[in-house]
Coordinates of C-alpha atoms and ligand atoms in Angstrom, one line a residue:
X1 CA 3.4 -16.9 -19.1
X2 CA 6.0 -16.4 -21.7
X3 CA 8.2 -18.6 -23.2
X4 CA 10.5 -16.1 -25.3
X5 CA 13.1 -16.8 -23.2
X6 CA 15.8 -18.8 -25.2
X7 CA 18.4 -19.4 -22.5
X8 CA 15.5 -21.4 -20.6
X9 CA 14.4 -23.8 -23.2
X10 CA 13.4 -27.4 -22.4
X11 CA 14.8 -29.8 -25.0
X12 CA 13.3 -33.3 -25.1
X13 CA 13.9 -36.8 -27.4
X14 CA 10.8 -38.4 -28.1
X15 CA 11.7 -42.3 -28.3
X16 CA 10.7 -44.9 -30.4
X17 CA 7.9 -46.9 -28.3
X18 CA 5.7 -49.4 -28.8
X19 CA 1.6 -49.5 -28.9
X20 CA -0.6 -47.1 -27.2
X21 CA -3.5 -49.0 -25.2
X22 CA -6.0 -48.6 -22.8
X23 CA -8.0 -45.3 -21.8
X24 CA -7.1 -41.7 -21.6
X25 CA -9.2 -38.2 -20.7
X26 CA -7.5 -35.4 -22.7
X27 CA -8.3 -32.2 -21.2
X28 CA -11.5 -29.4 -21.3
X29 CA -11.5 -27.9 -25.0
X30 CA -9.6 -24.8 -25.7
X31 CA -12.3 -22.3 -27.5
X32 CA -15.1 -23.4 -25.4
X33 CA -13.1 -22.7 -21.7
X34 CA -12.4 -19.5 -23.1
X35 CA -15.7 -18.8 -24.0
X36 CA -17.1 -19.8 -20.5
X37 CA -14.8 -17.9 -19.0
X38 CA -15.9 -14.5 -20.8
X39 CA -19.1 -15.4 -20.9
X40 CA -19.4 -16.1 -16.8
X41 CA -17.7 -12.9 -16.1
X42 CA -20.8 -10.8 -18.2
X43 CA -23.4 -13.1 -16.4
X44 CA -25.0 -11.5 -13.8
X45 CA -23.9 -13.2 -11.0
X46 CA -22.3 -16.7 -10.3
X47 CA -21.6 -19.7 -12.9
X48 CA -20.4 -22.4 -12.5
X49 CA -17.5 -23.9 -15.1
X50 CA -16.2 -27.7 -14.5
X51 CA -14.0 -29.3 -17.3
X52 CA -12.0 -25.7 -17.5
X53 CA -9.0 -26.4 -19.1
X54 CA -6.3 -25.1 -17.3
X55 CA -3.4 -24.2 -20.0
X56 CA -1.6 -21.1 -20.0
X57 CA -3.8 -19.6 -22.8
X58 CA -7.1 -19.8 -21.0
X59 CA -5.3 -18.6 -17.5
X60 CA -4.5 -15.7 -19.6
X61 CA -8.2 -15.3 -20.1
X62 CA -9.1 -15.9 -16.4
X63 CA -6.4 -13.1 -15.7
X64 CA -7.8 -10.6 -18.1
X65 CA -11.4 -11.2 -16.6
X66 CA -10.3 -10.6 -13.2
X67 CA -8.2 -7.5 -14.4
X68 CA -11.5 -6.1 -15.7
X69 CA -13.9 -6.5 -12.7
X70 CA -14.8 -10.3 -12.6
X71 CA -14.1 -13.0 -9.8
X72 CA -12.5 -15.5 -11.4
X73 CA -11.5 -18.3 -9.1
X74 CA -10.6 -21.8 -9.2
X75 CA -12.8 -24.0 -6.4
X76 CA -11.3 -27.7 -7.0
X77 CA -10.9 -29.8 -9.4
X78 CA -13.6 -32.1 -11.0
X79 CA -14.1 -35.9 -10.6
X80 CA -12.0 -36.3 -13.9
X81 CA -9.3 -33.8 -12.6
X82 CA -9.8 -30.7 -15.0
X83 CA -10.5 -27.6 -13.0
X84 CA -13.9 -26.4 -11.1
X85 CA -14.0 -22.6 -11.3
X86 CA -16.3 -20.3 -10.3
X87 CA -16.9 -17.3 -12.1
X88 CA -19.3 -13.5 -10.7
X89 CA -20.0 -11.5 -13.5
X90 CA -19.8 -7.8 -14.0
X91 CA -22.6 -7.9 -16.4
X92 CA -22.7 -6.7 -20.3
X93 CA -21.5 -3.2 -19.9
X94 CA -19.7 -3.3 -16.5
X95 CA -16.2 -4.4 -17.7
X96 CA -13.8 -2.0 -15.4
X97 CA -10.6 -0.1 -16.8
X98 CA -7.8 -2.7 -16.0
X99 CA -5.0 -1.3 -14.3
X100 CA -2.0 -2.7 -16.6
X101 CA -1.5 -4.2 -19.8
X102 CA -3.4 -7.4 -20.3
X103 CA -0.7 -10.2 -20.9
X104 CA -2.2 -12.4 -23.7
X105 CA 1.0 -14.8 -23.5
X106 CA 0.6 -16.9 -26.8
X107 CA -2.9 -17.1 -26.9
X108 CA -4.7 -15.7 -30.6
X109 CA -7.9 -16.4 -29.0
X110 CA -7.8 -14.4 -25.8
X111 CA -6.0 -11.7 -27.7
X112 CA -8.7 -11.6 -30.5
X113 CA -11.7 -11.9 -28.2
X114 CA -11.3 -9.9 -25.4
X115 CA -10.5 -6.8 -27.8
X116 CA -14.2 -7.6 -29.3
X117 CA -15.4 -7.1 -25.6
X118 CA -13.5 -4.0 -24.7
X119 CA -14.3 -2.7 -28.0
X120 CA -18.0 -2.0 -27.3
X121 CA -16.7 -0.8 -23.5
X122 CA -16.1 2.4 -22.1
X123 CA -12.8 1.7 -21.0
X124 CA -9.2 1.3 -22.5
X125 CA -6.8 -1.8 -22.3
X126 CA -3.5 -2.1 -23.5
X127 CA -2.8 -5.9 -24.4
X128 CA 0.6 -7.6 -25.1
X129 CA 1.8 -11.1 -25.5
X130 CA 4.9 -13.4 -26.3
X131 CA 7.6 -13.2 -29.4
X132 CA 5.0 -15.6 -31.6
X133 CA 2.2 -13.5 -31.0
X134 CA 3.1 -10.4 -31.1
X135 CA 4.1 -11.3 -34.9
X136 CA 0.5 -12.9 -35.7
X137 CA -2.0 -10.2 -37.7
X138 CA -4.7 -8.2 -36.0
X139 CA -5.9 -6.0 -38.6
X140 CA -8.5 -8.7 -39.1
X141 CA -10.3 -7.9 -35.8
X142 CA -9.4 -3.9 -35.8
X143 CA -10.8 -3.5 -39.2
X144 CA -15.0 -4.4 -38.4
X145 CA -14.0 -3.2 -34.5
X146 CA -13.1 0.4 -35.4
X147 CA -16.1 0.4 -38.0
X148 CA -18.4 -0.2 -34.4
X149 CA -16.4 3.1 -33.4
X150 CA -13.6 1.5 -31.0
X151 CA -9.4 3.2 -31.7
X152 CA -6.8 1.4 -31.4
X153 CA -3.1 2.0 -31.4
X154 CA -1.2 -0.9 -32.9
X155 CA 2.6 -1.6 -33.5
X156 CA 3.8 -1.7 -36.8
X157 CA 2.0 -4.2 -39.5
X158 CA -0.8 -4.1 -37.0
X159 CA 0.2 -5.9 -34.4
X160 CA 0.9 -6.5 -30.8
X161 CA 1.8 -4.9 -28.5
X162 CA -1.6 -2.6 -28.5
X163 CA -3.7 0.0 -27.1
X164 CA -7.8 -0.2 -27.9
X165 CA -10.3 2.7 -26.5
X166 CA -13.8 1.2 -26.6
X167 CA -16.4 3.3 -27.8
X168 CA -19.4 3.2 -25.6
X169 CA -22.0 3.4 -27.1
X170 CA -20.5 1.2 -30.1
X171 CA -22.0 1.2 -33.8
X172 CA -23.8 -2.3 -35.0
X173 CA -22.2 -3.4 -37.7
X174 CA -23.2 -6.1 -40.8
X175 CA -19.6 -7.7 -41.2
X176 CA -18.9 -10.2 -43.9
X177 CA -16.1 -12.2 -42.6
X178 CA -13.3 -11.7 -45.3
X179 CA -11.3 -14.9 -44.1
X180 CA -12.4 -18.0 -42.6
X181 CA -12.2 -17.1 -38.5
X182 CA -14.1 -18.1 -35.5
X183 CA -12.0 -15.5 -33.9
X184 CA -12.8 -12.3 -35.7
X185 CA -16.9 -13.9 -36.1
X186 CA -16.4 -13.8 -32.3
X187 CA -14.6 -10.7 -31.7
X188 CA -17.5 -8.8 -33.6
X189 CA -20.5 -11.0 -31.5
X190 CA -19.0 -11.0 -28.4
X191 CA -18.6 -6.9 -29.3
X192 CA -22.5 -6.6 -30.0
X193 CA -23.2 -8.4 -26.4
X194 CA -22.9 -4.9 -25.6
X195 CA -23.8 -2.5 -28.9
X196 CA -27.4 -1.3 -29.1
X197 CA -29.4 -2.7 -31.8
X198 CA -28.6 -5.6 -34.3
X199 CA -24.8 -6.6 -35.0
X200 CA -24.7 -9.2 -37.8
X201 CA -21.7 -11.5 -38.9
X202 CA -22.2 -13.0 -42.6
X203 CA -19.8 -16.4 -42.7
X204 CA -19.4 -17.6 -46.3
X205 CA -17.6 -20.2 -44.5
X206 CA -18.3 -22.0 -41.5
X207 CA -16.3 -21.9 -38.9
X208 CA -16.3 -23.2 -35.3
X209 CA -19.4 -22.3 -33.4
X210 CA -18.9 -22.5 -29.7
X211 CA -19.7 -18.8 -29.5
X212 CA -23.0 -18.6 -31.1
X213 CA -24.1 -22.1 -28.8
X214 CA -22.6 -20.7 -25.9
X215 CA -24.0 -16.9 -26.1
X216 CA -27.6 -18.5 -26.4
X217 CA -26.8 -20.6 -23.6
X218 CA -26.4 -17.7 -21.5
X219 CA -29.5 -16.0 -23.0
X220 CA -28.6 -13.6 -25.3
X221 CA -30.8 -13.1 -28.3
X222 CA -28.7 -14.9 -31.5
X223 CA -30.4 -15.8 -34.4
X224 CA -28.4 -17.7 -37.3
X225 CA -30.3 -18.0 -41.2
X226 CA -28.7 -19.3 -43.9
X227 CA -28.5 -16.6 -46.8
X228 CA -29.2 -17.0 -50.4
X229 CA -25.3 -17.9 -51.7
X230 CA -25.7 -20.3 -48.8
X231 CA -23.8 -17.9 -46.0
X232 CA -24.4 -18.3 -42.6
X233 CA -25.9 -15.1 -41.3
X234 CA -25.4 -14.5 -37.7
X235 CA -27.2 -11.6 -35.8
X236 CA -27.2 -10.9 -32.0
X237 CA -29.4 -8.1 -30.3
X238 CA -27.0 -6.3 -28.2
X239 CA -27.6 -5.0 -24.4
X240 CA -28.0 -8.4 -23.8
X241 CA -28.8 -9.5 -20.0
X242 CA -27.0 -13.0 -19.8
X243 CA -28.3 -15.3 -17.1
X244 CA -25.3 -17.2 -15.1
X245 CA -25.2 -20.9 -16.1
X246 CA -23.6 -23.5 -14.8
X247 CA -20.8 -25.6 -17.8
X248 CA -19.4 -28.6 -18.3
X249 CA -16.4 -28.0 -20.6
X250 CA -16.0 -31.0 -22.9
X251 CA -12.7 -32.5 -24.3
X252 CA -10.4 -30.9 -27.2
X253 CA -10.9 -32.9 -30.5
X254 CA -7.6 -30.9 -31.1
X255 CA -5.7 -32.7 -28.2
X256 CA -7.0 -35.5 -28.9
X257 CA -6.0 -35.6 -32.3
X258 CA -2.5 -36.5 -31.2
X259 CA -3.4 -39.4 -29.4
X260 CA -5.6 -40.7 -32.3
X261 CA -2.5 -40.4 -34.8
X262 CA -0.3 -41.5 -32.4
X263 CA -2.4 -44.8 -31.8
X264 CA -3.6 -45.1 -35.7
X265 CA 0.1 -45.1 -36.6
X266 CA 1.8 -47.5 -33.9
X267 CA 1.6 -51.0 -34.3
X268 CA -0.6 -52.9 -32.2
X269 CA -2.5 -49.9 -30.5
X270 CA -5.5 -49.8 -29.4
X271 CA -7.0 -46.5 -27.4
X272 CA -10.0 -45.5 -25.8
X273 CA -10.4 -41.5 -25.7
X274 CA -13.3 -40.8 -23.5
X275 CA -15.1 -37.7 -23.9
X276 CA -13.8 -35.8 -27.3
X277 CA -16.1 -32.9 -28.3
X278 CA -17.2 -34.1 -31.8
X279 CA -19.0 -30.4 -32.8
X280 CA -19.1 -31.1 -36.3
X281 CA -17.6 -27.8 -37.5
X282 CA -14.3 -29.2 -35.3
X283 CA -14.5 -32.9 -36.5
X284 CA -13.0 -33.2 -39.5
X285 CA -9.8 -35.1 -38.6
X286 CA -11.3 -37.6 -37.9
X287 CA -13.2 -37.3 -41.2
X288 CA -10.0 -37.0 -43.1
X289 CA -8.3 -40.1 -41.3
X290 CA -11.1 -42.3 -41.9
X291 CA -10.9 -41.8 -45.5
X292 CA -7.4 -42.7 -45.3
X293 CA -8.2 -45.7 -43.7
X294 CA -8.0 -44.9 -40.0
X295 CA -10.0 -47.1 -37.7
X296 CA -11.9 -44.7 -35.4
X297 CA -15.0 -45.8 -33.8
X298 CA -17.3 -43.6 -31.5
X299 CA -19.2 -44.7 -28.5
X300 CA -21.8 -43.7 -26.2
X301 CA -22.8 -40.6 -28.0
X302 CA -24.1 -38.0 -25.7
X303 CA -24.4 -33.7 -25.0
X304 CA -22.0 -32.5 -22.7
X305 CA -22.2 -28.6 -22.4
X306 CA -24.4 -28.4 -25.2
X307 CA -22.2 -29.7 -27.4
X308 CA -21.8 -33.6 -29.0
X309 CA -19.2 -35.5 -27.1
X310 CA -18.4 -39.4 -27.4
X311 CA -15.6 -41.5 -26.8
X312 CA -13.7 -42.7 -29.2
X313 CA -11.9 -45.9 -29.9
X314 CA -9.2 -46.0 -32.0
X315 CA -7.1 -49.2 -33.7
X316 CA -3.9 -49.0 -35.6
X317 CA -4.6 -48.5 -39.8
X318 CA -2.9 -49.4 -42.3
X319 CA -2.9 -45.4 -43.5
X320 CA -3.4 -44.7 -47.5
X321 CA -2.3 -41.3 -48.6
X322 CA -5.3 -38.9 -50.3
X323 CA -6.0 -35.5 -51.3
X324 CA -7.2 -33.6 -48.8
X325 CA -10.4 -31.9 -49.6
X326 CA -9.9 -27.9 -49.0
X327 CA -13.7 -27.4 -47.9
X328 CA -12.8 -29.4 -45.1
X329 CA -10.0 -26.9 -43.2
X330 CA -11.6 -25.1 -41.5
X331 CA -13.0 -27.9 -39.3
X332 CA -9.6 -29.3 -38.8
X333 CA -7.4 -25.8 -39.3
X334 CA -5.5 -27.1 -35.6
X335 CA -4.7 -30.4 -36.5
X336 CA -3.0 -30.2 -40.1
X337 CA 0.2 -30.4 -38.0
X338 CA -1.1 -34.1 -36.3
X339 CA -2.2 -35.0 -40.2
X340 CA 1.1 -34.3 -41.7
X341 CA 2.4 -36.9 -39.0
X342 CA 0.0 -39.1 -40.2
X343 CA 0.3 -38.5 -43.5
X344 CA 4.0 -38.9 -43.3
X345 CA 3.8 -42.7 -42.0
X346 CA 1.0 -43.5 -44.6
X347 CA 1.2 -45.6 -47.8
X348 CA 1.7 -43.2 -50.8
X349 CA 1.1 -39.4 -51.1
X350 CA -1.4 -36.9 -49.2
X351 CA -1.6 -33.5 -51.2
X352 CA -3.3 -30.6 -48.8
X353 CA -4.1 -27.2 -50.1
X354 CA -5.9 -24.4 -49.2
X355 CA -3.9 -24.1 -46.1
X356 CA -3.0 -20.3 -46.4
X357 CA -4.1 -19.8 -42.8
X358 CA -1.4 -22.0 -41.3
X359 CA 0.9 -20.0 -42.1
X360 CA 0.0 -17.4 -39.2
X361 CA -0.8 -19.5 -36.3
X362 CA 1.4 -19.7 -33.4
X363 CA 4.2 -20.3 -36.1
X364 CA 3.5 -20.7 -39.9
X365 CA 2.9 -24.3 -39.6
X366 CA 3.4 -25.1 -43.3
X367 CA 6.8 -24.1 -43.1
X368 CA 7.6 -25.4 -39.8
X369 CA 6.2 -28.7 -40.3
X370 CA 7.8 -29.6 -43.7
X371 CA 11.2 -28.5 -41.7
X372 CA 10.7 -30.7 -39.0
X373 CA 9.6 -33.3 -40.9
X374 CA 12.3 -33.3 -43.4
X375 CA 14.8 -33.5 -40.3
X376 CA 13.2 -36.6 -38.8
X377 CA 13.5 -38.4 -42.2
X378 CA 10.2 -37.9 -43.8
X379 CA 9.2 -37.2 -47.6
X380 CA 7.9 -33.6 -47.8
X381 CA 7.6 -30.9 -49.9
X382 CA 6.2 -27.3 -49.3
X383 CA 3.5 -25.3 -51.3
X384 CA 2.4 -22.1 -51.2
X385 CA -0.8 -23.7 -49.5
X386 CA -0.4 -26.7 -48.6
X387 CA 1.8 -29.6 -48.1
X388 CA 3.0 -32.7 -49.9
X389 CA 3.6 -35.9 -48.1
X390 CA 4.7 -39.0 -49.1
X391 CA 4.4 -41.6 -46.7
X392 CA 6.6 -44.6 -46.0
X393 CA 3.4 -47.5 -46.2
X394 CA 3.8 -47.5 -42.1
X395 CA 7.6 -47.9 -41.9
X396 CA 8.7 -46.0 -38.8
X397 CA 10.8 -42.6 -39.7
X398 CA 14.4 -42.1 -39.3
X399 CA 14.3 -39.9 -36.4
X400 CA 16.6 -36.7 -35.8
X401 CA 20.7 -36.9 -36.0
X402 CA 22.0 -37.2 -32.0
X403 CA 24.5 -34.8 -33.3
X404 CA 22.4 -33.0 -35.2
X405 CA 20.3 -30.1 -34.7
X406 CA 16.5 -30.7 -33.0
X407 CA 13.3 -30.0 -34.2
X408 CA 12.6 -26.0 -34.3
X409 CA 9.4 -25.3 -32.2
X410 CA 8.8 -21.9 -33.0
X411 CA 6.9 -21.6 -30.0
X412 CA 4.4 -23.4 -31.0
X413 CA 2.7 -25.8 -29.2
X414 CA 0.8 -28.3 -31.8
X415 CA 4.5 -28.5 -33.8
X416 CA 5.5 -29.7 -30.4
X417 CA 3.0 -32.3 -29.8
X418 CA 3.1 -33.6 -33.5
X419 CA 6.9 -34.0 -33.2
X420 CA 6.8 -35.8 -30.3
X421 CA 4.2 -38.0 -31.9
X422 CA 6.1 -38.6 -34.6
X423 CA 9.3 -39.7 -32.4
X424 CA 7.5 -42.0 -31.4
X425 CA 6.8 -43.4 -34.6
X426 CA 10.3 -43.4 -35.6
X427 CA 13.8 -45.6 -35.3
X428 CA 15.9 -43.5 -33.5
X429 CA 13.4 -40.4 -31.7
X430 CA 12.4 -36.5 -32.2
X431 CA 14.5 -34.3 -30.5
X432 CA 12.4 -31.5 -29.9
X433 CA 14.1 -27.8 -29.5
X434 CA 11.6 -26.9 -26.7
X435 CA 8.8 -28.5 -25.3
X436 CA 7.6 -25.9 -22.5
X437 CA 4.5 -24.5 -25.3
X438 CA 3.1 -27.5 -24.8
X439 CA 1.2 -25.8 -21.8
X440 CA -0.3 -23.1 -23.4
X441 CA -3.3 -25.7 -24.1
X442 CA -2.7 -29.9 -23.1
X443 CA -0.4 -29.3 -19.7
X444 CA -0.9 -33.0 -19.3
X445 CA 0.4 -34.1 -22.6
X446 CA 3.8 -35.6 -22.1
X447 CA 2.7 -37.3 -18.4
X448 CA -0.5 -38.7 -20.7
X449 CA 1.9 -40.0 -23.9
X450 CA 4.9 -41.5 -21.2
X451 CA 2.2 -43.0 -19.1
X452 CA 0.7 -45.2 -22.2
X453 CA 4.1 -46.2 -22.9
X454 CA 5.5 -47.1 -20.3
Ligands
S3P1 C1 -10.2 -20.5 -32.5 C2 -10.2 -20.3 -33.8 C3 -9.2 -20.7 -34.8 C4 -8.2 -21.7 -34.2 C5 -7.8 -21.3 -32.8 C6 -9.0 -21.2 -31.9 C7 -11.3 -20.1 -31.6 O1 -8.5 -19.5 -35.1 O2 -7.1 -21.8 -35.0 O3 -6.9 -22.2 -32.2 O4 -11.3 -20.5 -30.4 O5 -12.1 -19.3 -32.1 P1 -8.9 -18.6 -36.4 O6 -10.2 -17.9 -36.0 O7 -7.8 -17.6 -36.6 O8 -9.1 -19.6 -37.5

């Protein structure tokens, strides 16, 4: 779905409330229901997803599946209410010519995925998406996928709206990742599932991992060796026969992440999270906010999908302010926007850096953040990579003008969610521009935050 139209935009104040207690789910994680989505639909045969999260981005995914071949159906819902889908595969190598363009929406990740897919296919997609996404770069993922042989033509600066011929059969690459991305690292895998021989992906830095855990899950032959300048080496033997499994998705550390600033900076909170995937190339948030002081404890530790989940319990913190490490991004490159929230009610100053990637996310979340931030009353200022934040020592924020103008969104879902965290956390509320991104990944998000505080 897109939300580029202006006319229909959905305003909201976030108010000034008081503690956050008791227990919330948040909803299946983002990569990984993407991932199980693609992967199900190359299985031969039927899988089995529960936990799927069902925001616009992953339906995107679903729709694209289905658009090349795969059943791709929703059975129920789960005990926990995230979805119950059930996915038949095509099998690696039996993705069908879709019909029409494939409407990404706003998602990065379907967009950046599915073209490492069609790119080892015999087939040709067109692929389009919303006003935010059709900015964001893909000459990242068409540089290593035309080397394996696939053509695309893109709009000017490289971008969306698309058109990628696959070449079948595709060239195996060795690609050393040039910037920190689980998406292109996936885009050139997931295009190997179906290249013959050995396609190998050299990560200087590591990045989320869902793919590599998930495409061994379903059988394919992955091997990962660290190299001699300490690189992770990733190689996957393509013409891969994947087995249909049957997933549990577990929760987004990077939904969650709102909730555990939210209840870290509000007085007298106290907030169980159950079920927050706590994959350590993901976890460092809650890394970060423990060094500032943040009282987050985990409990019953446990594998959910092959991946470590617990719950987490988290107490209002008297926040400090600290430099951020920049080894640390890419394990936390969603949540700098929940940080700077953070951040902005701590005591003294938090310096990030390193940030470059922010700036083409959904929005360039440097730029959007220190805007909104500045409106609501808080101390920032903007570097080239990173952001400066001094904090008020737990003093609530001003909150946005009634007369005034509202928080820009940019379309962007986690500016949305931060803002409206940080209304909360502030005397007089957030008025955010436009709250309808928010579904694009945590549809639940505002019934969730108005049912704790209520
Ligand atoms: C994602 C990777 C990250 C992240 C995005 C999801 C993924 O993007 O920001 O929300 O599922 O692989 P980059 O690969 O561009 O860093």
């Amino acid at each position: 779905m897109s939300h580029s139209d202006p006319t229909a935009m959905r305003p909201r104040r976030f108010l000034p409330a008081g503690p956050l207690r008791g227990r919330i789910r948040v909803p299946g994680d983002k990569s990984i229901s993407h991932r199980a989505i693609m992967l199900s639909a190359l299985a031969v045969g039927e899988s089995k997803v529960t936990g799927l999260l069902e925001g616009e981005d992953v339906l995107a995914t679903a729709a694209a599946m289905r658009a090349m071949g795969a059943e791709v159906e929703r059975t129920g819902a789960d005990e926990h209410g995230g979805g119950a889908w059930t996915v038949h595969g095509v099998g690696v190598g039996g993705l069908l010519q879709p019909q029409a363009a494939l409407d990404m929406g706003n998602s990065g990740t379907s967009t950046r995925l599915l073209m490492g897919l069609v790119a080892s296919h015999a087939i040709t997609a067109s692929f389009v998406g919303d006003a935010s996404l059709s900015k964001r770069p893909m000459q990242r993922v068409i540089e290593p996928l035309s080397r394996m042989g696939a053509d695309f033509t893109a709009s000017p600066g490289q971008t969306l709206p698309l058109m990628l011929r696959g070449a079948a059969p595709a060239v195996p690459i060795e690609y050393r990742l040039p910037v920190a991305s689980a998406q292109v690292k996936s885009a050139v895998l997931l295009a190997g599932l179906n290249t013959p021989g050995m396609t190998t992906v050299i990560e200087p830095v590591p990045t989320r991992d869902h793919s590599e855990r998930m495409l061994r899950g379903f059988g394919a032959e992955l091997t990962v060796e660290e190299g001699v300048d300490g690189a992770r080496i990733i190689a996957i033997r393509g013409e891969a026969e994947l087995r249909p499994q049957v997933i549990e998705v577990p929760g987004d550390p990077s939904s969650a992440a709102f909730f555990i600033v939210a209840a870290l900076i509000l007085p007298g909170s106290e907030l169980t999270i159950e079920n927050v995937g706590l994959n350590p190339t993901r976890a460092g948030l809650i890394a970060v906010l423990r060094q500032m002081g943040g009282d987050i404890a985990e409990t019953n530790p446990r594998l959910v999908g092959g991946e470590p989940v617990a719950d987490l319990v988290v107490k209002h913190s008297a926040l400090r302010g600290i430099a951020v490490d920049p080894a640390v991004v890419p394990s936390m490159v969603d949540e700098f926007p929940a940080l700077f929230v953070a951040a902005a009610l701590a005591e003294g100053r938090t310096v990030t850096s390193g940030l470059e990637e922010l700036r083409v996310k959904e929005s360039d979340r440097i730029a959007g953040m220190a805007a909104a931030l500045a409106l609501a009353g808080a101390r920032v200022k903007e570097t080239e990579d990173g952001l400066i934040v001094d904090g008020t020592g737990g003093e609530p924020l001003e909150g946005t003008d009634h007369r005034g103008a509202p928080v820009a969104t940019h379309l962007d879902h986690r500016i949305a969610m931060s803002m409206a965290v940080a209304g909360r956390a502030s005397y007089h509320g957030v008025e955010v521009d436009d709250t309808r991104p928010i579904a694009t990944s945590f549809p639940q998000f505002e019934a969730l935050l108005d049912g704790l505080t209520a």
